[in-house]
JSON list of C-alpha atoms in Angstrom, two decimals:
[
{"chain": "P", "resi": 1, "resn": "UNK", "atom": "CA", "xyz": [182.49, -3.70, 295.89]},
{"chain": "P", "resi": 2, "resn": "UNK", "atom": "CA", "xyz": [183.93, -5.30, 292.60]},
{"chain": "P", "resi": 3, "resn": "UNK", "atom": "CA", "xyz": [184.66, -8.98, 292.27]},
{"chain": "P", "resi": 4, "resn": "UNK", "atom": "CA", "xyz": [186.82, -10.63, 289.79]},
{"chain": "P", "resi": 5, "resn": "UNK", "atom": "CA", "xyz": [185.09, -13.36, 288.30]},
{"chain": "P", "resi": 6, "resn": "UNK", "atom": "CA", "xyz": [187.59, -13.90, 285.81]},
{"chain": "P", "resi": 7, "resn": "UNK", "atom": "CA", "xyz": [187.51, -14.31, 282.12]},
{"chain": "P", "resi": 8, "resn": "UNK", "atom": "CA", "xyz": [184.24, -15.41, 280.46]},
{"chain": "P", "resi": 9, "resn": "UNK", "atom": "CA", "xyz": [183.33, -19.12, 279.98]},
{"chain": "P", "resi": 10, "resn": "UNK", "atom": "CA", "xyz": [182.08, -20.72, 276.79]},
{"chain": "P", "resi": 11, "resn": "UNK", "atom": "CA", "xyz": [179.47, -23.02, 277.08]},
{"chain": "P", "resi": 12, "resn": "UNK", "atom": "CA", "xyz": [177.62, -25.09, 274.05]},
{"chain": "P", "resi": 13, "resn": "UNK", "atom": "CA", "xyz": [174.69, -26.75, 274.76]},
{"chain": "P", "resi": 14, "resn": "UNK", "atom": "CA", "xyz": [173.02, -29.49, 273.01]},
{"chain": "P", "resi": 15, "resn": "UNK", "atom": "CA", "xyz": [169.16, -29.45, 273.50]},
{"chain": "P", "resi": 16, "resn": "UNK", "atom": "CA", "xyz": [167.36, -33.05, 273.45]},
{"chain": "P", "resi": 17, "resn": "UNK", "atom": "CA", "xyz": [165.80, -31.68, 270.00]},
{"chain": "P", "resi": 18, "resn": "UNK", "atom": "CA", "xyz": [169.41, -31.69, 268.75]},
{"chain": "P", "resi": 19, "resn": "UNK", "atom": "CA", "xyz": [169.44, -27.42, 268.46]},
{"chain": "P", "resi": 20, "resn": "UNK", "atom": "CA", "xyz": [172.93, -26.68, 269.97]},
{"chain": "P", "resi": 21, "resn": "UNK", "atom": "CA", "xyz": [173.75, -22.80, 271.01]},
{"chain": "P", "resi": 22, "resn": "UNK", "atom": "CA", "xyz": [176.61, -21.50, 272.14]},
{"chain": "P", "resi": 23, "resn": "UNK", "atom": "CA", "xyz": [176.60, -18.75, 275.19]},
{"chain": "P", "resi": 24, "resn": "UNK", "atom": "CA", "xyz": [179.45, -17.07, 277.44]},
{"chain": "P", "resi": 25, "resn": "UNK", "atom": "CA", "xyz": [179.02, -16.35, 280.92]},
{"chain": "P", "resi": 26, "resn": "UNK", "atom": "CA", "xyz": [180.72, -17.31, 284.74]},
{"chain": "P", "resi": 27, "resn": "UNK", "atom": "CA", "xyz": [178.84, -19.63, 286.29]},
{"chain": "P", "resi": 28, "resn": "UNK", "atom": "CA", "xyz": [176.19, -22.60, 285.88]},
{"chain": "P", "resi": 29, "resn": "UNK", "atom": "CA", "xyz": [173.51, -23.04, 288.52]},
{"chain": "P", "resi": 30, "resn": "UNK", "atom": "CA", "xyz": [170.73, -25.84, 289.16]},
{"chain": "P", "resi": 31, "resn": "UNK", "atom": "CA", "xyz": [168.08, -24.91, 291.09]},
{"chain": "P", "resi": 32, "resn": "UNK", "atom": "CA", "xyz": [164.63, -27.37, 291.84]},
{"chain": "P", "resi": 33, "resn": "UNK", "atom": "CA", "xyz": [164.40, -31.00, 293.12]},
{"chain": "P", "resi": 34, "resn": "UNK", "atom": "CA", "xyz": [163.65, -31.33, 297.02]},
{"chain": "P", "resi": 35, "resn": "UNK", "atom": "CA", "xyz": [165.35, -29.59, 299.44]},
{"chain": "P", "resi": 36, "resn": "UNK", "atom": "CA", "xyz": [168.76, -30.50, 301.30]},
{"chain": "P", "resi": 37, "resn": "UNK", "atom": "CA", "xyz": [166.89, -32.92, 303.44]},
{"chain": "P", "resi": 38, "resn": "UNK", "atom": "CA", "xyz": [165.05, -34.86, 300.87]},
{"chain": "P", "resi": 39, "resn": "UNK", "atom": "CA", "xyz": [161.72, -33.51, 301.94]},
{"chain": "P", "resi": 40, "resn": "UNK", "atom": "CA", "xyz": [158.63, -31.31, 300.35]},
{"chain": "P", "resi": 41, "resn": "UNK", "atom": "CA", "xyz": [157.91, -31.49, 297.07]},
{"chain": "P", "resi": 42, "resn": "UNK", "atom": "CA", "xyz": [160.20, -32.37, 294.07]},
{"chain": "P", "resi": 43, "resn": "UNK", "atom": "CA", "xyz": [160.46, -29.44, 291.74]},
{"chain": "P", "resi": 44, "resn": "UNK", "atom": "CA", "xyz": [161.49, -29.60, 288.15]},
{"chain": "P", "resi": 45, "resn": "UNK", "atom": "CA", "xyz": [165.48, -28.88, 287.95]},
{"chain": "P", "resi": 46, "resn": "UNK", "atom": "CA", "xyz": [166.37, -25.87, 286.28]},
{"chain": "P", "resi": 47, "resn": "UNK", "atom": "CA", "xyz": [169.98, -24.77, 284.91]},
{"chain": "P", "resi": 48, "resn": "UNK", "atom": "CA", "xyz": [170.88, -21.13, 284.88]},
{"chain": "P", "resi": 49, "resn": "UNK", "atom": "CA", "xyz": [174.23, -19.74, 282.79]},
{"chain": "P", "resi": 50, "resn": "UNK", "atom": "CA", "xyz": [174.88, -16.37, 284.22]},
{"chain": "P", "resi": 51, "resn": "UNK", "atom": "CA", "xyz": [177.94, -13.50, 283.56]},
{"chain": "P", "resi": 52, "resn": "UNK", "atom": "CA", "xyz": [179.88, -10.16, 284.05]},
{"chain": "P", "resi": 53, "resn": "UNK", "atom": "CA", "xyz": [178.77, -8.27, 281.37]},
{"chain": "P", "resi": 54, "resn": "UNK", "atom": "CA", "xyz": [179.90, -4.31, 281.28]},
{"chain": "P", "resi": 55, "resn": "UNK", "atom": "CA", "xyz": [179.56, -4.62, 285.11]},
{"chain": "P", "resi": 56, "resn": "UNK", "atom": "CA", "xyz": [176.08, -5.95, 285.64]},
{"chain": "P", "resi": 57, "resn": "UNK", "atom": "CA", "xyz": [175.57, -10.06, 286.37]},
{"chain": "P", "resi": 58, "resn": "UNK", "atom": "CA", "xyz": [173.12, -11.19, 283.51]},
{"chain": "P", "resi": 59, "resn": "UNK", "atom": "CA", "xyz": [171.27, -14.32, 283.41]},
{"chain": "P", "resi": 60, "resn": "UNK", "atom": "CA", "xyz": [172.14, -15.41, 279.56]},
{"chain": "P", "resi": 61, "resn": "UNK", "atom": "CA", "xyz": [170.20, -18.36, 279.52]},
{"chain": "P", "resi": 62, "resn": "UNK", "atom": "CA", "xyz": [167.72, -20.70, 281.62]},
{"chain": "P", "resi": 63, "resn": "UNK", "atom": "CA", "xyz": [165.98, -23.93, 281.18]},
{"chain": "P", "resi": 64, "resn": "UNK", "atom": "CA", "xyz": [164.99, -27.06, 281.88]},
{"chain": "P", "resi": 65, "resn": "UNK", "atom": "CA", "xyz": [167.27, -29.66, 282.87]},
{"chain": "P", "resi": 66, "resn": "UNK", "atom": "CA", "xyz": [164.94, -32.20, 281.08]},
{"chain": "P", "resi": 67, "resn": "UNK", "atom": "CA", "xyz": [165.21, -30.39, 277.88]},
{"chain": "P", "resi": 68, "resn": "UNK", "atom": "CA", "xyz": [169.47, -30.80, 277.74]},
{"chain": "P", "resi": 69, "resn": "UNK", "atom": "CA", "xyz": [171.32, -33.07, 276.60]},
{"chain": "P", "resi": 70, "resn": "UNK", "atom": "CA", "xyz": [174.79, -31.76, 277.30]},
{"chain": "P", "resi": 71, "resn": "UNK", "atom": "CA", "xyz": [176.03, -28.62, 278.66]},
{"chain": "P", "resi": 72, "resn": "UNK", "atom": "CA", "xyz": [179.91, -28.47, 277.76]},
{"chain": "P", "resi": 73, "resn": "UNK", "atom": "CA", "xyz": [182.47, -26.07, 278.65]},
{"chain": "P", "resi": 74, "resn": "UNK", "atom": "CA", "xyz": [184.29, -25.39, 275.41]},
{"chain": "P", "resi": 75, "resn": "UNK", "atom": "CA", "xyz": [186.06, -22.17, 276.32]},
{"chain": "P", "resi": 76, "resn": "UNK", "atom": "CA", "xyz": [189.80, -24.12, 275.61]},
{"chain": "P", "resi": 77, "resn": "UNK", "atom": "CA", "xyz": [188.70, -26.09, 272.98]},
{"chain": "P", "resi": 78, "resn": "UNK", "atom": "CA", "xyz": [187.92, -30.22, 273.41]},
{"chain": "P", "resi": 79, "resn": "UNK", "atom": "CA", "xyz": [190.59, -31.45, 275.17]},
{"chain": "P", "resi": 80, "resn": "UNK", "atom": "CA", "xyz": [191.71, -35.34, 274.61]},
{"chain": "P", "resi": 81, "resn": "UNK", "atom": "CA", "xyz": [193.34, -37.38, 277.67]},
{"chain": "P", "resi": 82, "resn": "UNK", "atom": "CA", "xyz": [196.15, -38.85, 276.92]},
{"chain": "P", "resi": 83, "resn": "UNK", "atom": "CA", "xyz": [196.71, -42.73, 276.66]},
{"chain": "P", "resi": 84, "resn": "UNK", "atom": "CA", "xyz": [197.68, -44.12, 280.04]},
{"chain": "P", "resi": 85, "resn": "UNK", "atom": "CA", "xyz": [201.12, -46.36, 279.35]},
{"chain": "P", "resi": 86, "resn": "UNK", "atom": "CA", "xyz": [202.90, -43.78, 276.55]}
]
C-alpha cells in the first residue's frame, strides 16, 4: 500500500544555543510527558521530524524539546498577516 503524503515540508529550527538547521520531511511528532490521563511518570518531551524519502519513512531528526527554541515551517517562505482595517 502507497500513501500520498504530499510534497516535502521545510522546517528550520533554532536550537537554544542559537545553531539553526534546516531539514525537509512530512510530519512533526512529540512524544514524552505523562500519559493521556495525567498519571505515571513525566518523561522528557521529545520532537521527531520524519519523511518520504525514495519510498522509505526516515526519521531526519530528533531531540529534545528543551533544547529548541523554535521549530518553523518555512516551506512557503515567512508569511506576514495583513493589517486588520486596510
Amino acid at each position: 500500500m502507497s500513501f500520498d503524503y504530499g510534497p516535502l515540508r521545510t522546517y528550520e529550527i533554532t536550537w537554544r544555543s542559537g545553531h539553526i538547521e534546516t531539514v525537509q520531511g512530512h510530519q512533526v511528532t512529540y512524544t514524552g510527558g505523562r500519559d493521556l490521563l495525567g498519571h505515571g511518570p513525566e518523561r522528557p518531551v521529545r520532537f521527531r521530524i520524519h519523511g518520504m524519502f525514495d519510498d522509505q519513512w526516515r526519521l531526519t531528526l530528533a531531540g529534545l524539546e528543551d533544547d529548541v527554541a523554535v521549530i518553523r515551517d518555512v516551506t512557503d517562505g515567512e508569511r506576514i498577516a495583513p493589517e486588520v482595517g486596510r
